PDB file of C-alpha atoms in Angstrom:
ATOM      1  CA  UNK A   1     -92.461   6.375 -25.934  1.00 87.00           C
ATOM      2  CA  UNK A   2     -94.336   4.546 -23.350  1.00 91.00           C
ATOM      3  CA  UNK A   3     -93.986   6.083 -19.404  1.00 93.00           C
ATOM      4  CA  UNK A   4     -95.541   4.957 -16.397  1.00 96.00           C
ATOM      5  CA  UNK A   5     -97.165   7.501 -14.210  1.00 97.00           C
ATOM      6  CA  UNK A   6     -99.325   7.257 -11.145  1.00 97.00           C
ATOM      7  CA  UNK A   7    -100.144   4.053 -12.336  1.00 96.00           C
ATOM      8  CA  UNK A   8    -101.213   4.897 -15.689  1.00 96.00           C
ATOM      9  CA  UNK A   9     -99.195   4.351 -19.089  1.00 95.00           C
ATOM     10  CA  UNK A  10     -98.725   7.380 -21.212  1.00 93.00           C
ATOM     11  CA  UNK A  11     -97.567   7.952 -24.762  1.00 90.00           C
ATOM     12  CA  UNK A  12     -95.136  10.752 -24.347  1.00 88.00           C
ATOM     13  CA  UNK A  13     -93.622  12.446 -27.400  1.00 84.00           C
ATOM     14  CA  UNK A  14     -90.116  10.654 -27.877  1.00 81.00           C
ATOM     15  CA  UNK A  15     -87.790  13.245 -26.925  1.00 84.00           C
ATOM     16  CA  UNK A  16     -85.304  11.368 -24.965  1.00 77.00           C
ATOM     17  CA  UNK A  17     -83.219  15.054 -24.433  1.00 88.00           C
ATOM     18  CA  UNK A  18     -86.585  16.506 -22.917  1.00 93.00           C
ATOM     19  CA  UNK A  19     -86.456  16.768 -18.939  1.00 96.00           C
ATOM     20  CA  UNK A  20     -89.498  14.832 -17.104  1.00 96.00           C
ATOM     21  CA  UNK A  21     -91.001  17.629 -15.593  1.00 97.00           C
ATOM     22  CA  UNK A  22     -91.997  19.271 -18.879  1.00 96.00           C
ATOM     23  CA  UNK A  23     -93.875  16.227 -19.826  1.00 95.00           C
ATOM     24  CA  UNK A  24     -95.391  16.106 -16.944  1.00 97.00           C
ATOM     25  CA  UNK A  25     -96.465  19.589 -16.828  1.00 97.00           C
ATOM     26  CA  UNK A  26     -97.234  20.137 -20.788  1.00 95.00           C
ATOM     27  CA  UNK A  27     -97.946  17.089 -21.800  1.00 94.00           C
ATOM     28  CA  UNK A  28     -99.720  15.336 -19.378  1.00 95.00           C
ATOM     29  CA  UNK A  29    -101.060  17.791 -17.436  1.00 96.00           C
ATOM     30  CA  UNK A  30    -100.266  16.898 -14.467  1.00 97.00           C
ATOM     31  CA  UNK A  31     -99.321  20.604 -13.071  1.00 96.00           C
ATOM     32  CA  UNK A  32     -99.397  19.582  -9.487  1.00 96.00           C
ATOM     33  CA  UNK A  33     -94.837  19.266  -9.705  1.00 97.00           C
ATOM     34  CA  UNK A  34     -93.418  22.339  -9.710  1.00 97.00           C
ATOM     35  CA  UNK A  35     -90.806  24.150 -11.778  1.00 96.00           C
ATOM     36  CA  UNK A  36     -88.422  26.040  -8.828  1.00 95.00           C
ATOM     37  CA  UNK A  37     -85.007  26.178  -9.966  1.00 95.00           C
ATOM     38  CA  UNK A  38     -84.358  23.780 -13.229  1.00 95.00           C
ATOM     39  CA  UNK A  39     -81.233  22.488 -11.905  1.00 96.00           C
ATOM     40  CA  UNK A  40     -82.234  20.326  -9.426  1.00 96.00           C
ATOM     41  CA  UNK A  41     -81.283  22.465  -6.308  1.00 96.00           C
ATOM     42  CA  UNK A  42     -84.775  23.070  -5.094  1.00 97.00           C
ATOM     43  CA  UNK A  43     -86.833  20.070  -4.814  1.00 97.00           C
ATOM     44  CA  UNK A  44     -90.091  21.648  -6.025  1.00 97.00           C
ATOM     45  CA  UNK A  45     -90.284  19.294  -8.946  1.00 98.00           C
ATOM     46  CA  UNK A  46     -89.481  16.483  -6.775  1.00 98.00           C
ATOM     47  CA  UNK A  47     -90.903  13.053  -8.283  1.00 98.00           C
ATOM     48  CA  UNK A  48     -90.874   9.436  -7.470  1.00 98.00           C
ATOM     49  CA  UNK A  49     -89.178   7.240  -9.717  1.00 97.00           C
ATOM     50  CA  UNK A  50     -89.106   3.977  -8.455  1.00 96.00           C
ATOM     51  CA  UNK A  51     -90.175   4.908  -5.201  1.00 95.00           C
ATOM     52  CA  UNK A  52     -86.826   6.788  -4.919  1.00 96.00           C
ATOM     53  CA  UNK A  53     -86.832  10.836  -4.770  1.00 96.00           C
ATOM     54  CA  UNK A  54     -86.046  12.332  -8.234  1.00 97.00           C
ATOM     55  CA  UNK A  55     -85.723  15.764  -9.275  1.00 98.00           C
ATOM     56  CA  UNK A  56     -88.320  15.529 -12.391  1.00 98.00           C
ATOM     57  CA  UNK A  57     -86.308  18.966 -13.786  1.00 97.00           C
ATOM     58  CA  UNK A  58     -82.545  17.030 -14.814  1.00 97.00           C
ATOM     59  CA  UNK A  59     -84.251  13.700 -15.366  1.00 96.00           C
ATOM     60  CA  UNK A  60     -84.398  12.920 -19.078  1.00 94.00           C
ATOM     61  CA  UNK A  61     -86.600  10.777 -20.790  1.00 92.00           C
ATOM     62  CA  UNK A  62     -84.007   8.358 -21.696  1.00 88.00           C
ATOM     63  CA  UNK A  63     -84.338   5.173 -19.728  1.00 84.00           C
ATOM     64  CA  UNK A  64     -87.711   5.910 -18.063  1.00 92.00           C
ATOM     65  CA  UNK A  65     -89.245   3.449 -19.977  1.00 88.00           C
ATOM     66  CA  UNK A  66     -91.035   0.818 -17.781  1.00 88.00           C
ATOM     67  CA  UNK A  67     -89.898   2.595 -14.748  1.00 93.00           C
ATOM     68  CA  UNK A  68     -92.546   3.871 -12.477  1.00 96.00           C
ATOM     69  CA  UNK A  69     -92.884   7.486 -12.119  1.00 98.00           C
ATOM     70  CA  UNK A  70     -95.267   8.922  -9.020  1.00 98.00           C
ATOM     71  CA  UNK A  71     -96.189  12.820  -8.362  1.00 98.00           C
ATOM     72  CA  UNK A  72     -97.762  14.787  -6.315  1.00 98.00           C
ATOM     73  CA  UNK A  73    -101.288  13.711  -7.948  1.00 97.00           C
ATOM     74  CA  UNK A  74    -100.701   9.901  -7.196  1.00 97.00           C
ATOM     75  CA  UNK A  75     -99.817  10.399  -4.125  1.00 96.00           C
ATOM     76  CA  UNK A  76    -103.340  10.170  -2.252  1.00 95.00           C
ATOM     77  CA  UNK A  77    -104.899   6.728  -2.899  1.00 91.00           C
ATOM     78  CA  UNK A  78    -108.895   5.871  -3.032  1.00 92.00           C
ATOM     79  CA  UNK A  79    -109.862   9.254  -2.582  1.00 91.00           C
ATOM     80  CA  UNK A  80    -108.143   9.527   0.592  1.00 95.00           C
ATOM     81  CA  UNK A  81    -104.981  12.043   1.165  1.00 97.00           C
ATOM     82  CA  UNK A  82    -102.283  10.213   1.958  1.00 97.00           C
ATOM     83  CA  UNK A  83    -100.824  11.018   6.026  1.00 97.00           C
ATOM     84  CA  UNK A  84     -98.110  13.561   4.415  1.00 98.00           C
ATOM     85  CA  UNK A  85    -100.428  15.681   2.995  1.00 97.00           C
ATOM     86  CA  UNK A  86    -103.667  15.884   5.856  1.00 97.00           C
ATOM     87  CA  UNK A  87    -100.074  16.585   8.011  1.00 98.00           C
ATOM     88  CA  UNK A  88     -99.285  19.344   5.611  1.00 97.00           C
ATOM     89  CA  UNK A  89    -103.180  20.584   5.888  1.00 97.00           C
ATOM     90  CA  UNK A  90    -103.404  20.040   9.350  1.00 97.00           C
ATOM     91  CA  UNK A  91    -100.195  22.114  10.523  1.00 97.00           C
ATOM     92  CA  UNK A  92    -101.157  24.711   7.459  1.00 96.00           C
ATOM     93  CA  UNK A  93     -97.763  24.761   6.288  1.00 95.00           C
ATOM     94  CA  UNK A  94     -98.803  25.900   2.727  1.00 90.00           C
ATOM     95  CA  UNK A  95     -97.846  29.788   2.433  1.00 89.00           C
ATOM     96  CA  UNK A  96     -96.987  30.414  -1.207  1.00 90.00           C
ATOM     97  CA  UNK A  97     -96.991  26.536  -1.706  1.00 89.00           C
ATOM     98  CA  UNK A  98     -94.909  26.565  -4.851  1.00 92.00           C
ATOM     99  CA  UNK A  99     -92.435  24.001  -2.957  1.00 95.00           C
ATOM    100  CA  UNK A 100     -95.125  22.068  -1.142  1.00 96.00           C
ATOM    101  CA  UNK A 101     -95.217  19.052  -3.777  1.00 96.00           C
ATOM    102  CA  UNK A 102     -91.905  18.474  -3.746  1.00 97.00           C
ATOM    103  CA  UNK A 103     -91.479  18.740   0.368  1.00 98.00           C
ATOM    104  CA  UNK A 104     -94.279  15.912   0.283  1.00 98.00           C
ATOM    105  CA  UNK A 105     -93.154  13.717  -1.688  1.00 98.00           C
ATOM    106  CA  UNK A 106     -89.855  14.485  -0.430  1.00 98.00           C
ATOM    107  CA  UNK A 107     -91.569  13.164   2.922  1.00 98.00           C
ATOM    108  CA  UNK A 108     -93.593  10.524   1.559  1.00 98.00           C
ATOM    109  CA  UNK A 109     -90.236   8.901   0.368  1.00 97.00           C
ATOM    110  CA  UNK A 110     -88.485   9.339   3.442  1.00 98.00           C
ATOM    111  CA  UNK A 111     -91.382   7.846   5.610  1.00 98.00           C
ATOM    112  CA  UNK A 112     -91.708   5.064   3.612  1.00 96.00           C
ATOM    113  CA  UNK A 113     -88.119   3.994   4.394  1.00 96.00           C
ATOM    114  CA  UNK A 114     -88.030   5.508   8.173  1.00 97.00           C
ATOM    115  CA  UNK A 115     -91.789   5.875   9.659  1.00 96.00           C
ATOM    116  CA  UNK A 116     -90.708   6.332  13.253  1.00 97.00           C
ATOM    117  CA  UNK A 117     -87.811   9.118  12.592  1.00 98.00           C
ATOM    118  CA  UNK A 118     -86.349  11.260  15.154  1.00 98.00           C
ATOM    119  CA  UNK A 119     -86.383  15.072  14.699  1.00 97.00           C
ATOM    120  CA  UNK A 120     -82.236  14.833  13.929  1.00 98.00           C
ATOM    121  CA  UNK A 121     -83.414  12.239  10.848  1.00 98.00           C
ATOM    122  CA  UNK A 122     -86.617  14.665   9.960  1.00 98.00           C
ATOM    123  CA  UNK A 123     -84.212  17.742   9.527  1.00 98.00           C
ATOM    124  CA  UNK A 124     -81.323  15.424   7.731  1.00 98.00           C
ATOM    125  CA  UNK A 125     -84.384  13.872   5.172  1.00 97.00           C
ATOM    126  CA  UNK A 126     -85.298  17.535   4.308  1.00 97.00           C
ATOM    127  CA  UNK A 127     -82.491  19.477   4.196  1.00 95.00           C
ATOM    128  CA  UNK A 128     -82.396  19.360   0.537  1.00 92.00           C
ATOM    129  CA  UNK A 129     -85.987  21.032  -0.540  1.00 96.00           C
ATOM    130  CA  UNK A 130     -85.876  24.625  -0.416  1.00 96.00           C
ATOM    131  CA  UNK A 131     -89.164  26.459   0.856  1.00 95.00           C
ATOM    132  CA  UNK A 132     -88.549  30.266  -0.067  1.00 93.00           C
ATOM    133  CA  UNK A 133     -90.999  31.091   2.907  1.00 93.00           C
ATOM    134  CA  UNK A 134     -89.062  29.558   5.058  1.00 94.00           C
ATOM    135  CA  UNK A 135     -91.673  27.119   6.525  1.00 95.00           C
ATOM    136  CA  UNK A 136     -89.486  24.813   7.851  1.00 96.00           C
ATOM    137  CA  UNK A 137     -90.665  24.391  11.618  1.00 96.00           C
ATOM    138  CA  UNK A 138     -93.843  23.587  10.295  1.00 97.00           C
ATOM    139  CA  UNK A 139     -92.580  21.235   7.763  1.00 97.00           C
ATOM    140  CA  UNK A 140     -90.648  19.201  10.814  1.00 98.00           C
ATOM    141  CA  UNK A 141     -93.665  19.281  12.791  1.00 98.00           C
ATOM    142  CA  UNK A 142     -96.079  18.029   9.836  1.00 98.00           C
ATOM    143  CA  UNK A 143     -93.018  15.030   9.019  1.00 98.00           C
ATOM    144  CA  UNK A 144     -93.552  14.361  12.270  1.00 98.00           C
ATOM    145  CA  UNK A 145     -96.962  14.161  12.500  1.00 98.00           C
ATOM    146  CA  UNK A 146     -97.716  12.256   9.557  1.00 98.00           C
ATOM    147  CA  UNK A 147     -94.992   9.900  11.086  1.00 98.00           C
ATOM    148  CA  UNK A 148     -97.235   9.427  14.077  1.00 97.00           C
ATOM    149  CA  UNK A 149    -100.478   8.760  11.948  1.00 95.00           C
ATOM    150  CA  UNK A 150     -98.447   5.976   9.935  1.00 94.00           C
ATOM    151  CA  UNK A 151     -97.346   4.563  13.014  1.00 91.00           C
ATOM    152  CA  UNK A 152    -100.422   4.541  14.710  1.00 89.00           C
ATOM    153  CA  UNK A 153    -101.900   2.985  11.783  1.00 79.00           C
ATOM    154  CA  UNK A 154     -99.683   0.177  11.603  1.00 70.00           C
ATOM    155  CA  UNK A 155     -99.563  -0.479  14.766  1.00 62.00           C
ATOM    156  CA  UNK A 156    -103.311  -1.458  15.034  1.00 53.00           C
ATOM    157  CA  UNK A 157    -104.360  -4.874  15.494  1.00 53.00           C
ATOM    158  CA  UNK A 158    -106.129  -6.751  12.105  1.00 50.00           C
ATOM    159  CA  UNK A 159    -108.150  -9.523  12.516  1.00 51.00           C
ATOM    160  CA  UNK A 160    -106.555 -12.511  13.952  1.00 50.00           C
ATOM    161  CA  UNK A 161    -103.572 -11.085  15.201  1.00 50.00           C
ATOM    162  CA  UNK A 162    -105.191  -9.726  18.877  1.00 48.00           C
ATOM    163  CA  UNK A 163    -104.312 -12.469  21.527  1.00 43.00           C
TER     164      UNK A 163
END
């Protein structure tokens, strides 16, 4: 079966019973999602499908054809790290790391949909990844700072469009 992922279209073994992340992972080789829980409590094998958070552990291979399916590896673009993860870097929130894909693209999601969040919204967008370390302060404070980078971006003037 054909499957979309980071842009790229894979044969995956037909399996439609087979839960994403294992194709991912075995497959593919693309080890950067995590397995945490395998009952999609955790968020560490968070995906986008779509552009909408999916836990990659309780999503089947049925019905993923032609859908577009983003980790963790496709998340930086051109050889640049995309704002979530320098944020992650810069406020070194990594301790074990086993949930850090997941609380990125956990992010990514939600700052695609909200870039200028309040602290209230940062908390509410990542209540539901689990970091065993209990890293969350410095997961709020890299959200937040990758929401400031995105902003900032944005917010600069192209060509044409100073008065």
């Amino acid at each position: 079966m054909e499957i979309i992922v980071n842009g790229t279209v894979y044969q995956a073994e037909d399996v439609p019973d087979r839960p994403l992340l294992w194709v991912l992972r075995d497959e593919l080789g693309l080890t950067g999602t995590k397995f945490g829980c395998g009952i999609g409590l955790c968020g560490s094998c968070e995906v986008h499908l779509d552009g909408i958070p999916s836990r990659s552990c309780i999503t089947m291979l049925s019905g993923l054809t032609g859908r577009s399916i983003r980790t963790i590896e496709g998340l930086a673009q051109e050889g640049n790290l995309h704002p979530v993860q320098q944020a992650f870097l810069d406020e070194q929130v990594h301790q074990c790391g086993w949930c850090m894909s997941g609380q990125m693209m956990r992010a990514a999601a939600f700052l695609e949909e909200n870039p200028k969040p309040t602290e209230d919204e940062i908390v509410a967008a990542m209540t539901g990844n689990i970091c065993r370390c209990g890293a969350y302060g410095r997961i709020k404070r890299a959200v937040a700072r990758a929401a400031d980078e995105i902003t900032a971006t944005e917010e600069i003037p192209h060509d044409g469009d100073a008065a």
